[in-house]
Amino acid sequence: MSEIKHQIFISSTYIDLIDERQKVVESVIESSNIPAGMELFTGENVEQWNIIKHWIDESDVFVLLLGGRYGTLASDENISYIEKEYNYAQIKGIPTYIFVLSDAYLYKKQGEYSGLDIFEKNNKDKYKLFKDKILKQYAKMDINNLDNLKNVVYKTLIDNKKIGVVVG
């Protein structure tokens, strides 16, 4: 009997979290699951949003990785695409895991990557409201380095796969 593989949709801002997304993808693969994400899409038009919705619909689990940015605003809703993806996954009842990078980690990263916007500048209020909203759910907080992120995601996926529970 072969092990069940779940498709895991990974949502986050992109440019500021490339390394972190890669660690999440590695965790998903190493936990014998299948990663799905929209790295190739900007999400800035209806056709691409329909493709993103389809990928979320086809996924068994939705993973949200939150750094210090809110992300590109969707012109039709005046919210970011990560919030739009999150809201859609919640409406569809897709089990969701949230991983939040610590401020200390983000400040360190900002020091290492001059010129890369690590913290939200334009939509600070929207970011705060979104972060407050998602923290009401199951969330792993204060992730402080790449190895910690990889381990926490892996352990979360394995532990919940073993007991057959997916937190929503």
PDB file of N, CA, C and O in Angstrom, residues 72-127:
ATOM      1  N   THR A  72       1.506  42.501  -3.394  1.00  0.00           N
ATOM      2  CA  THR A  72       0.829  43.225  -4.456  1.00  0.00           C
ATOM      3  C   THR A  72      -0.674  43.213  -4.231  1.00  0.00           C
ATOM      4  O   THR A  72      -1.253  42.171  -3.919  1.00  0.00           O
ATOM      5  N   LEU A  73      -1.295  44.381  -4.412  1.00  0.00           N
ATOM      6  CA  LEU A  73      -2.740  44.466  -4.240  1.00  0.00           C
ATOM      7  C   LEU A  73      -3.470  43.956  -5.475  1.00  0.00           C
ATOM      8  O   LEU A  73      -3.075  44.239  -6.607  1.00  0.00           O
ATOM      9  N   ALA A  74      -4.526  43.216  -5.231  1.00  0.00           N
ATOM     10  CA  ALA A  74      -5.422  42.778  -6.301  1.00  0.00           C
ATOM     11  C   ALA A  74      -6.340  43.950  -6.628  1.00  0.00           C
ATOM     12  O   ALA A  74      -6.996  44.487  -5.737  1.00  0.00           O
ATOM     13  N   SER A  75      -6.379  44.339  -7.873  1.00  0.00           N
ATOM     14  CA  SER A  75      -7.133  45.534  -8.246  1.00  0.00           C
ATOM     15  C   SER A  75      -8.634  45.384  -8.023  1.00  0.00           C
ATOM     16  O   SER A  75      -9.329  46.364  -7.786  1.00  0.00           O
ATOM     17  N   ASP A  76      -9.141  44.153  -8.032  1.00  0.00           N
ATOM     18  CA  ASP A  76     -10.583  43.952  -7.901  1.00  0.00           C
ATOM     19  C   ASP A  76     -11.070  43.953  -6.457  1.00  0.00           C
ATOM     20  O   ASP A  76     -12.254  44.115  -6.208  1.00  0.00           O
ATOM     21  N   GLU A  77     -10.178  43.775  -5.484  1.00  0.00           N
ATOM     22  CA  GLU A  77     -10.628  43.687  -4.095  1.00  0.00           C
ATOM     23  C   GLU A  77      -9.886  44.616  -3.146  1.00  0.00           C
ATOM     24  O   GLU A  77     -10.232  44.703  -1.981  1.00  0.00           O
ATOM     25  N   ASN A  78      -8.826  45.254  -3.605  1.00  0.00           N
ATOM     26  CA  ASN A  78      -8.009  46.138  -2.782  1.00  0.00           C
ATOM     27  C   ASN A  78      -7.422  45.433  -1.559  1.00  0.00           C
ATOM     28  O   ASN A  78      -7.304  45.994  -0.483  1.00  0.00           O
ATOM     29  N   ILE A  79      -7.099  44.141  -1.754  1.00  0.00           N
ATOM     30  CA  ILE A  79      -6.348  43.364  -0.771  1.00  0.00           C
ATOM     31  C   ILE A  79      -5.195  42.715  -1.524  1.00  0.00           C
ATOM     32  O   ILE A  79      -5.201  42.642  -2.755  1.00  0.00           O
ATOM     33  N   SER A  80      -4.201  42.221  -0.781  1.00  0.00           N
ATOM     34  CA  SER A  80      -3.053  41.596  -1.440  1.00  0.00           C
ATOM     35  C   SER A  80      -3.441  40.221  -1.995  1.00  0.00           C
ATOM     36  O   SER A  80      -4.428  39.612  -1.570  1.00  0.00           O
ATOM     37  N   TYR A  81      -2.621  39.748  -2.908  1.00  0.00           N
ATOM     38  CA  TYR A  81      -2.877  38.426  -3.469  1.00  0.00           C
ATOM     39  C   TYR A  81      -2.717  37.324  -2.426  1.00  0.00           C
ATOM     40  O   TYR A  81      -3.446  36.332  -2.473  1.00  0.00           O
ATOM     41  N   ILE A  82      -1.802  37.497  -1.472  1.00  0.00           N
ATOM     42  CA  ILE A  82      -1.701  36.443  -0.455  1.00  0.00           C
ATOM     43  C   ILE A  82      -2.952  36.417   0.418  1.00  0.00           C
ATOM     44  O   ILE A  82      -3.417  35.352   0.802  1.00  0.00           O
ATOM     45  N   GLU A  83      -3.522  37.581   0.690  1.00  0.00           N
ATOM     46  CA  GLU A  83      -4.770  37.593   1.455  1.00  0.00           C
ATOM     47  C   GLU A  83      -5.918  37.045   0.613  1.00  0.00           C
ATOM     48  O   GLU A  83      -6.765  36.302   1.119  1.00  0.00           O
ATOM     49  N   LYS A  84      -5.921  37.376  -0.662  1.00  0.00           N
ATOM     50  CA  LYS A  84      -6.963  36.863  -1.564  1.00  0.00           C
ATOM     51  C   LYS A  84      -6.878  35.341  -1.654  1.00  0.00           C
ATOM     52  O   LYS A  84      -7.899  34.640  -1.579  1.00  0.00           O
ATOM     53  N   GLU A  85      -5.666  34.793  -1.771  1.00  0.00           N
ATOM     54  CA  GLU A  85      -5.486  33.339  -1.806  1.00  0.00           C
ATOM     55  C   GLU A  85      -5.933  32.712  -0.492  1.00  0.00           C
ATOM     56  O   GLU A  85      -6.635  31.692  -0.483  1.00  0.00           O
ATOM     57  N   TYR A  86      -5.525  33.322   0.612  1.00  0.00           N
ATOM     58  CA  TYR A  86      -5.907  32.828   1.934  1.00  0.00           C
ATOM     59  C   TYR A  86      -7.431  32.820   2.088  1.00  0.00           C
ATOM     60  O   TYR A  86      -8.015  31.818   2.508  1.00  0.00           O
ATOM     61  N   ASN A  87      -8.069  33.935   1.757  1.00  0.00           N
ATOM     62  CA  ASN A  87      -9.530  34.030   1.870  1.00  0.00           C
ATOM     63  C   ASN A  87     -10.208  32.963   1.031  1.00  0.00           C
ATOM     64  O   ASN A  87     -11.171  32.320   1.478  1.00  0.00           O
ATOM     65  N   TYR A  88      -9.715  32.751  -0.174  1.00  0.00           N
ATOM     66  CA  TYR A  88     -10.303  31.752  -1.067  1.00  0.00           C
ATOM     67  C   TYR A  88     -10.165  30.350  -0.463  1.00  0.00           C
ATOM     68  O   TYR A  88     -11.125  29.567  -0.456  1.00  0.00           O
ATOM     69  N   ALA A  89      -8.978  30.038   0.058  1.00  0.00           N
ATOM     70  CA  ALA A  89      -8.768  28.720   0.676  1.00  0.00           C
ATOM     71  C   ALA A  89      -9.712  28.524   1.858  1.00  0.00           C
ATOM     72  O   ALA A  89     -10.237  27.421   2.073  1.00  0.00           O
ATOM     73  N   GLN A  90      -9.956  29.590   2.631  1.00  0.00           N
ATOM     74  CA  GLN A  90     -10.861  29.490   3.783  1.00  0.00           C
ATOM     75  C   GLN A  90     -12.295  29.263   3.328  1.00  0.00           C
ATOM     76  O   GLN A  90     -13.011  28.434   3.893  1.00  0.00           O
ATOM     77  N   ILE A  91     -12.718  29.985   2.307  1.00  0.00           N
ATOM     78  CA  ILE A  91     -14.075  29.815   1.762  1.00  0.00           C
ATOM     79  C   ILE A  91     -14.273  28.380   1.271  1.00  0.00           C
ATOM     80  O   ILE A  91     -15.323  27.779   1.468  1.00  0.00           O
ATOM     81  N   LYS A  92     -13.225  27.825   0.650  1.00  0.00           N
ATOM     82  CA  LYS A  92     -13.301  26.465   0.114  1.00  0.00           C
ATOM     83  C   LYS A  92     -13.101  25.399   1.193  1.00  0.00           C
ATOM     84  O   LYS A  92     -13.212  24.212   0.918  1.00  0.00           O
ATOM     85  N   GLY A  93     -12.781  25.827   2.413  1.00  0.00           N
ATOM     86  CA  GLY A  93     -12.603  24.872   3.506  1.00  0.00           C
ATOM     87  C   GLY A  93     -11.330  24.059   3.416  1.00  0.00           C
ATOM     88  O   GLY A  93     -11.253  22.941   3.948  1.00  0.00           O
ATOM     89  N   ILE A  94     -10.314  24.593   2.772  1.00  0.00           N
ATOM     90  CA  ILE A  94      -9.050  23.870   2.621  1.00  0.00           C
ATOM     91  C   ILE A  94      -8.235  24.011   3.909  1.00  0.00           C
ATOM     92  O   ILE A  94      -8.014  25.125   4.390  1.00  0.00           O
ATOM     93  N   PRO A  95      -7.831  22.895   4.487  1.00  0.00           N
ATOM     94  CA  PRO A  95      -7.021  22.951   5.710  1.00  0.00           C
ATOM     95  C   PRO A  95      -5.805  23.851   5.504  1.00  0.00           C
ATOM     96  O   PRO A  95      -5.153  23.790   4.466  1.00  0.00           O
ATOM     97  N   THR A  96      -5.516  24.665   6.515  1.00  0.00           N
ATOM     98  CA  THR A  96      -4.503  25.710   6.382  1.00  0.00           C
ATOM     99  C   THR A  96      -3.494  25.657   7.517  1.00  0.00           C
ATOM    100  O   THR A  96      -3.874  25.504   8.684  1.00  0.00           O
ATOM    101  N   TYR A  97      -2.224  25.784   7.154  1.00  0.00           N
ATOM    102  CA  TYR A  97      -1.142  25.937   8.120  1.00  0.00           C
ATOM    103  C   TYR A  97      -0.475  27.280   7.856  1.00  0.00           C
ATOM    104  O   TYR A  97      -0.201  27.624   6.705  1.00  0.00           O
ATOM    105  N   ILE A  98      -0.193  28.007   8.912  1.00  0.00           N
ATOM    106  CA  ILE A  98       0.393  29.337   8.793  1.00  0.00           C
ATOM    107  C   ILE A  98       1.738  29.340   9.517  1.00  0.00           C
ATOM    108  O   ILE A  98       1.836  28.898  10.664  1.00  0.00           O
ATOM    109  N   PHE A  99       2.748  29.868   8.843  1.00  0.00           N
ATOM    110  CA  PHE A  99       4.095  29.961   9.402  1.00  0.00           C
ATOM    111  C   PHE A  99       4.528  31.419   9.320  1.00  0.00           C
ATOM    112  O   PHE A  99       4.520  32.011   8.243  1.00  0.00           O
ATOM    113  N   VAL A 100       4.901  31.999  10.457  1.00  0.00           N
ATOM    114  CA  VAL A 100       5.214  33.426  10.537  1.00  0.00           C
ATOM    115  C   VAL A 100       6.681  33.599  10.909  1.00  0.00           C
ATOM    116  O   VAL A 100       7.130  33.107  11.951  1.00  0.00           O
ATOM    117  N   LEU A 101       7.400  34.311  10.058  1.00  0.00           N
ATOM    118  CA  LEU A 101       8.811  34.593  10.323  1.00  0.00           C
ATOM    119  C   LEU A 101       8.925  35.652  11.411  1.00  0.00           C
ATOM    120  O   LEU A 101       8.159  36.618  11.432  1.00  0.00           O
ATOM    121  N   SER A 102       9.892  35.485  12.302  1.00  0.00           N
ATOM    122  CA  SER A 102      10.058  36.421  13.415  1.00  0.00           C
ATOM    123  C   SER A 102      10.579  37.772  12.919  1.00  0.00           C
ATOM    124  O   SER A 102      11.267  37.852  11.892  1.00  0.00           O
ATOM    125  N   ASP A 103      10.258  38.808  13.659  1.00  0.00           N
ATOM    126  CA  ASP A 103      10.777  40.135  13.333  1.00  0.00           C
ATOM    127  C   ASP A 103      12.300  40.134  13.396  1.00  0.00           C
ATOM    128  O   ASP A 103      12.963  40.758  12.558  1.00  0.00           O
ATOM    129  N   ALA A 104      12.884  39.453  14.384  1.00  0.00           N
ATOM    130  CA  ALA A 104      14.348  39.400  14.499  1.00  0.00           C
ATOM    131  C   ALA A 104      14.965  38.800  13.238  1.00  0.00           C
ATOM    132  O   ALA A 104      15.964  39.314  12.717  1.00  0.00           O
ATOM    133  N   TYR A 105      14.373  37.733  12.728  1.00  0.00           N
ATOM    134  CA  TYR A 105      14.858  37.115  11.493  1.00  0.00           C
ATOM    135  C   TYR A 105      14.745  38.101  10.331  1.00  0.00           C
ATOM    136  O   TYR A 105      15.678  38.251   9.531  1.00  0.00           O
ATOM    137  N   LEU A 106      13.608  38.774  10.240  1.00  0.00           N
ATOM    138  CA  LEU A 106      13.392  39.705   9.136  1.00  0.00           C
ATOM    139  C   LEU A 106      14.345  40.894   9.196  1.00  0.00           C
ATOM    140  O   LEU A 106      14.868  41.329   8.166  1.00  0.00           O
ATOM    141  N   TYR A 107      14.623  41.419  10.396  1.00  0.00           N
ATOM    142  CA  TYR A 107      15.588  42.520  10.533  1.00  0.00           C
ATOM    143  C   TYR A 107      16.993  42.066  10.125  1.00  0.00           C
ATOM    144  O   TYR A 107      17.723  42.795   9.454  1.00  0.00           O
ATOM    145  N   LYS A 108      17.346  40.850  10.514  1.00  0.00           N
ATOM    146  CA  LYS A 108      18.651  40.317  10.118  1.00  0.00           C
ATOM    147  C   LYS A 108      18.726  40.188   8.601  1.00  0.00           C
ATOM    148  O   LYS A 108      19.721  40.558   7.977  1.00  0.00           O
ATOM    149  N   LYS A 109      17.674  39.677   8.009  1.00  0.00           N
ATOM    150  CA  LYS A 109      17.641  39.512   6.550  1.00  0.00           C
ATOM    151  C   LYS A 109      17.742  40.869   5.863  1.00  0.00           C
ATOM    152  O   LYS A 109      18.446  41.008   4.865  1.00  0.00           O
ATOM    153  N   GLN A 110      17.057  41.849   6.398  1.00  0.00           N
ATOM    154  CA  GLN A 110      17.109  43.194   5.808  1.00  0.00           C
ATOM    155  C   GLN A 110      18.545  43.718   5.809  1.00  0.00           C
ATOM    156  O   GLN A 110      18.979  44.333   4.844  1.00  0.00           O
ATOM    157  N   GLY A 111      19.282  43.451   6.883  1.00  0.00           N
ATOM    158  CA  GLY A 111      20.675  43.874   6.961  1.00  0.00           C
ATOM    159  C   GLY A 111      21.565  43.164   5.959  1.00  0.00           C
ATOM    160  O   GLY A 111      22.550  43.727   5.476  1.00  0.00           O
ATOM    161  N   GLU A 112      21.204  41.919   5.622  1.00  0.00           N
ATOM    162  CA  GLU A 112      22.008  41.123   4.691  1.00  0.00           C
ATOM    163  C   GLU A 112      21.690  41.419   3.231  1.00  0.00           C
ATOM    164  O   GLU A 112      22.514  41.174   2.357  1.00  0.00           O
ATOM    165  N   TYR A 113      20.498  41.908   2.954  1.00  0.00           N
ATOM    166  CA  TYR A 113      20.061  42.135   1.576  1.00  0.00           C
ATOM    167  C   TYR A 113      19.713  43.602   1.385  1.00  0.00           C
ATOM    168  O   TYR A 113      18.531  43.971   1.355  1.00  0.00           O
ATOM    169  N   SER A 114      20.714  44.432   1.249  1.00  0.00           N
ATOM    170  CA  SER A 114      20.425  45.853   1.053  1.00  0.00           C
ATOM    171  C   SER A 114      19.702  46.036  -0.286  1.00  0.00           C
ATOM    172  O   SER A 114      19.994  45.372  -1.278  1.00  0.00           O
ATOM    173  N   GLY A 115      18.736  46.907  -0.288  1.00  0.00           N
ATOM    174  CA  GLY A 115      17.960  47.167  -1.495  1.00  0.00           C
ATOM    175  C   GLY A 115      16.728  46.289  -1.640  1.00  0.00           C
ATOM    176  O   GLY A 115      15.887  46.540  -2.492  1.00  0.00           O
ATOM    177  N   LEU A 116      16.601  45.254  -0.833  1.00  0.00           N
ATOM    178  CA  LEU A 116      15.424  44.384  -0.896  1.00  0.00           C
ATOM    179  C   LEU A 116      14.456  44.811   0.197  1.00  0.00           C
ATOM    180  O   LEU A 116      14.825  44.881   1.368  1.00  0.00           O
ATOM    181  N   ASP A 117      13.243  45.136  -0.206  1.00  0.00           N
ATOM    182  CA  ASP A 117      12.228  45.540   0.774  1.00  0.00           C
ATOM    183  C   ASP A 117      11.744  44.313   1.528  1.00  0.00           C
ATOM    184  O   ASP A 117      11.068  43.458   0.976  1.00  0.00           O
ATOM    185  N   ILE A 118      12.093  44.251   2.798  1.00  0.00           N
ATOM    186  CA  ILE A 118      11.711  43.121   3.643  1.00  0.00           C
ATOM    187  C   ILE A 118      10.443  43.448   4.423  1.00  0.00           C
ATOM    188  O   ILE A 118       9.658  42.567   4.746  1.00  0.00           O
ATOM    189  N   PHE A 119      10.233  44.724   4.716  1.00  0.00           N
ATOM    190  CA  PHE A 119       9.073  45.151   5.490  1.00  0.00           C
ATOM    191  C   PHE A 119       8.129  45.981   4.635  1.00  0.00           C
ATOM    192  O   PHE A 119       8.554  46.724   3.752  1.00  0.00           O
ATOM    193  N   GLU A 120       6.849  45.851   4.915  1.00  0.00           N
ATOM    194  CA  GLU A 120       5.806  46.585   4.198  1.00  0.00           C
ATOM    195  C   GLU A 120       5.978  48.084   4.390  1.00  0.00           C
ATOM    196  O   GLU A 120       6.175  48.551   5.504  1.00  0.00           O
ATOM    197  N   LYS A 121       5.892  48.813   3.283  1.00  0.00           N
ATOM    198  CA  LYS A 121       6.023  50.269   3.344  1.00  0.00           C
ATOM    199  C   LYS A 121       4.721  50.972   2.978  1.00  0.00           C
ATOM    200  O   LYS A 121       4.385  51.990   3.556  1.00  0.00           O
ATOM    201  N   ASN A 122       3.986  50.436   2.017  1.00  0.00           N
ATOM    202  CA  ASN A 122       2.827  51.140   1.478  1.00  0.00           C
ATOM    203  C   ASN A 122       1.500  50.783   2.129  1.00  0.00           C
ATOM    204  O   ASN A 122       0.591  51.590   2.145  1.00  0.00           O
ATOM    205  N   ASN A 123       1.380  49.582   2.620  1.00  0.00           N
ATOM    206  CA  ASN A 123       0.097  49.105   3.149  1.00  0.00           C
ATOM    207  C   ASN A 123       0.260  48.528   4.548  1.00  0.00           C
ATOM    208  O   ASN A 123      -0.213  47.422   4.837  1.00  0.00           O
ATOM    209  N   LYS A 124       0.894  49.292   5.424  1.00  0.00           N
ATOM    210  CA  LYS A 124       1.172  48.810   6.778  1.00  0.00           C
ATOM    211  C   LYS A 124      -0.107  48.454   7.537  1.00  0.00           C
ATOM    212  O   LYS A 124      -0.151  47.458   8.250  1.00  0.00           O
ATOM    213  N   ASP A 125      -1.156  49.265   7.388  1.00  0.00           N
ATOM    214  CA  ASP A 125      -2.417  48.981   8.085  1.00  0.00           C
ATOM    215  C   ASP A 125      -3.044  47.689   7.581  1.00  0.00           C
ATOM    216  O   ASP A 125      -3.528  46.874   8.372  1.00  0.00           O
ATOM    217  N   LYS A 126      -3.034  47.488   6.261  1.00  0.00           N
ATOM    218  CA  LYS A 126      -3.603  46.265   5.682  1.00  0.00           C
ATOM    219  C   LYS A 126      -2.800  45.037   6.132  1.00  0.00           C
ATOM    220  O   LYS A 126      -3.362  43.993   6.446  1.00  0.00           O
ATOM    221  N   TYR A 127      -1.476  45.171   6.181  1.00  0.00           N
ATOM    222  CA  TYR A 127      -0.620  44.078   6.640  1.00  0.00           C
ATOM    223  C   TYR A 127      -0.966  43.714   8.081  1.00  0.00           C
ATOM    224  O   TYR A 127      -1.139  42.535   8.413  1.00  0.00           O
TER     225      TYR A 127
END
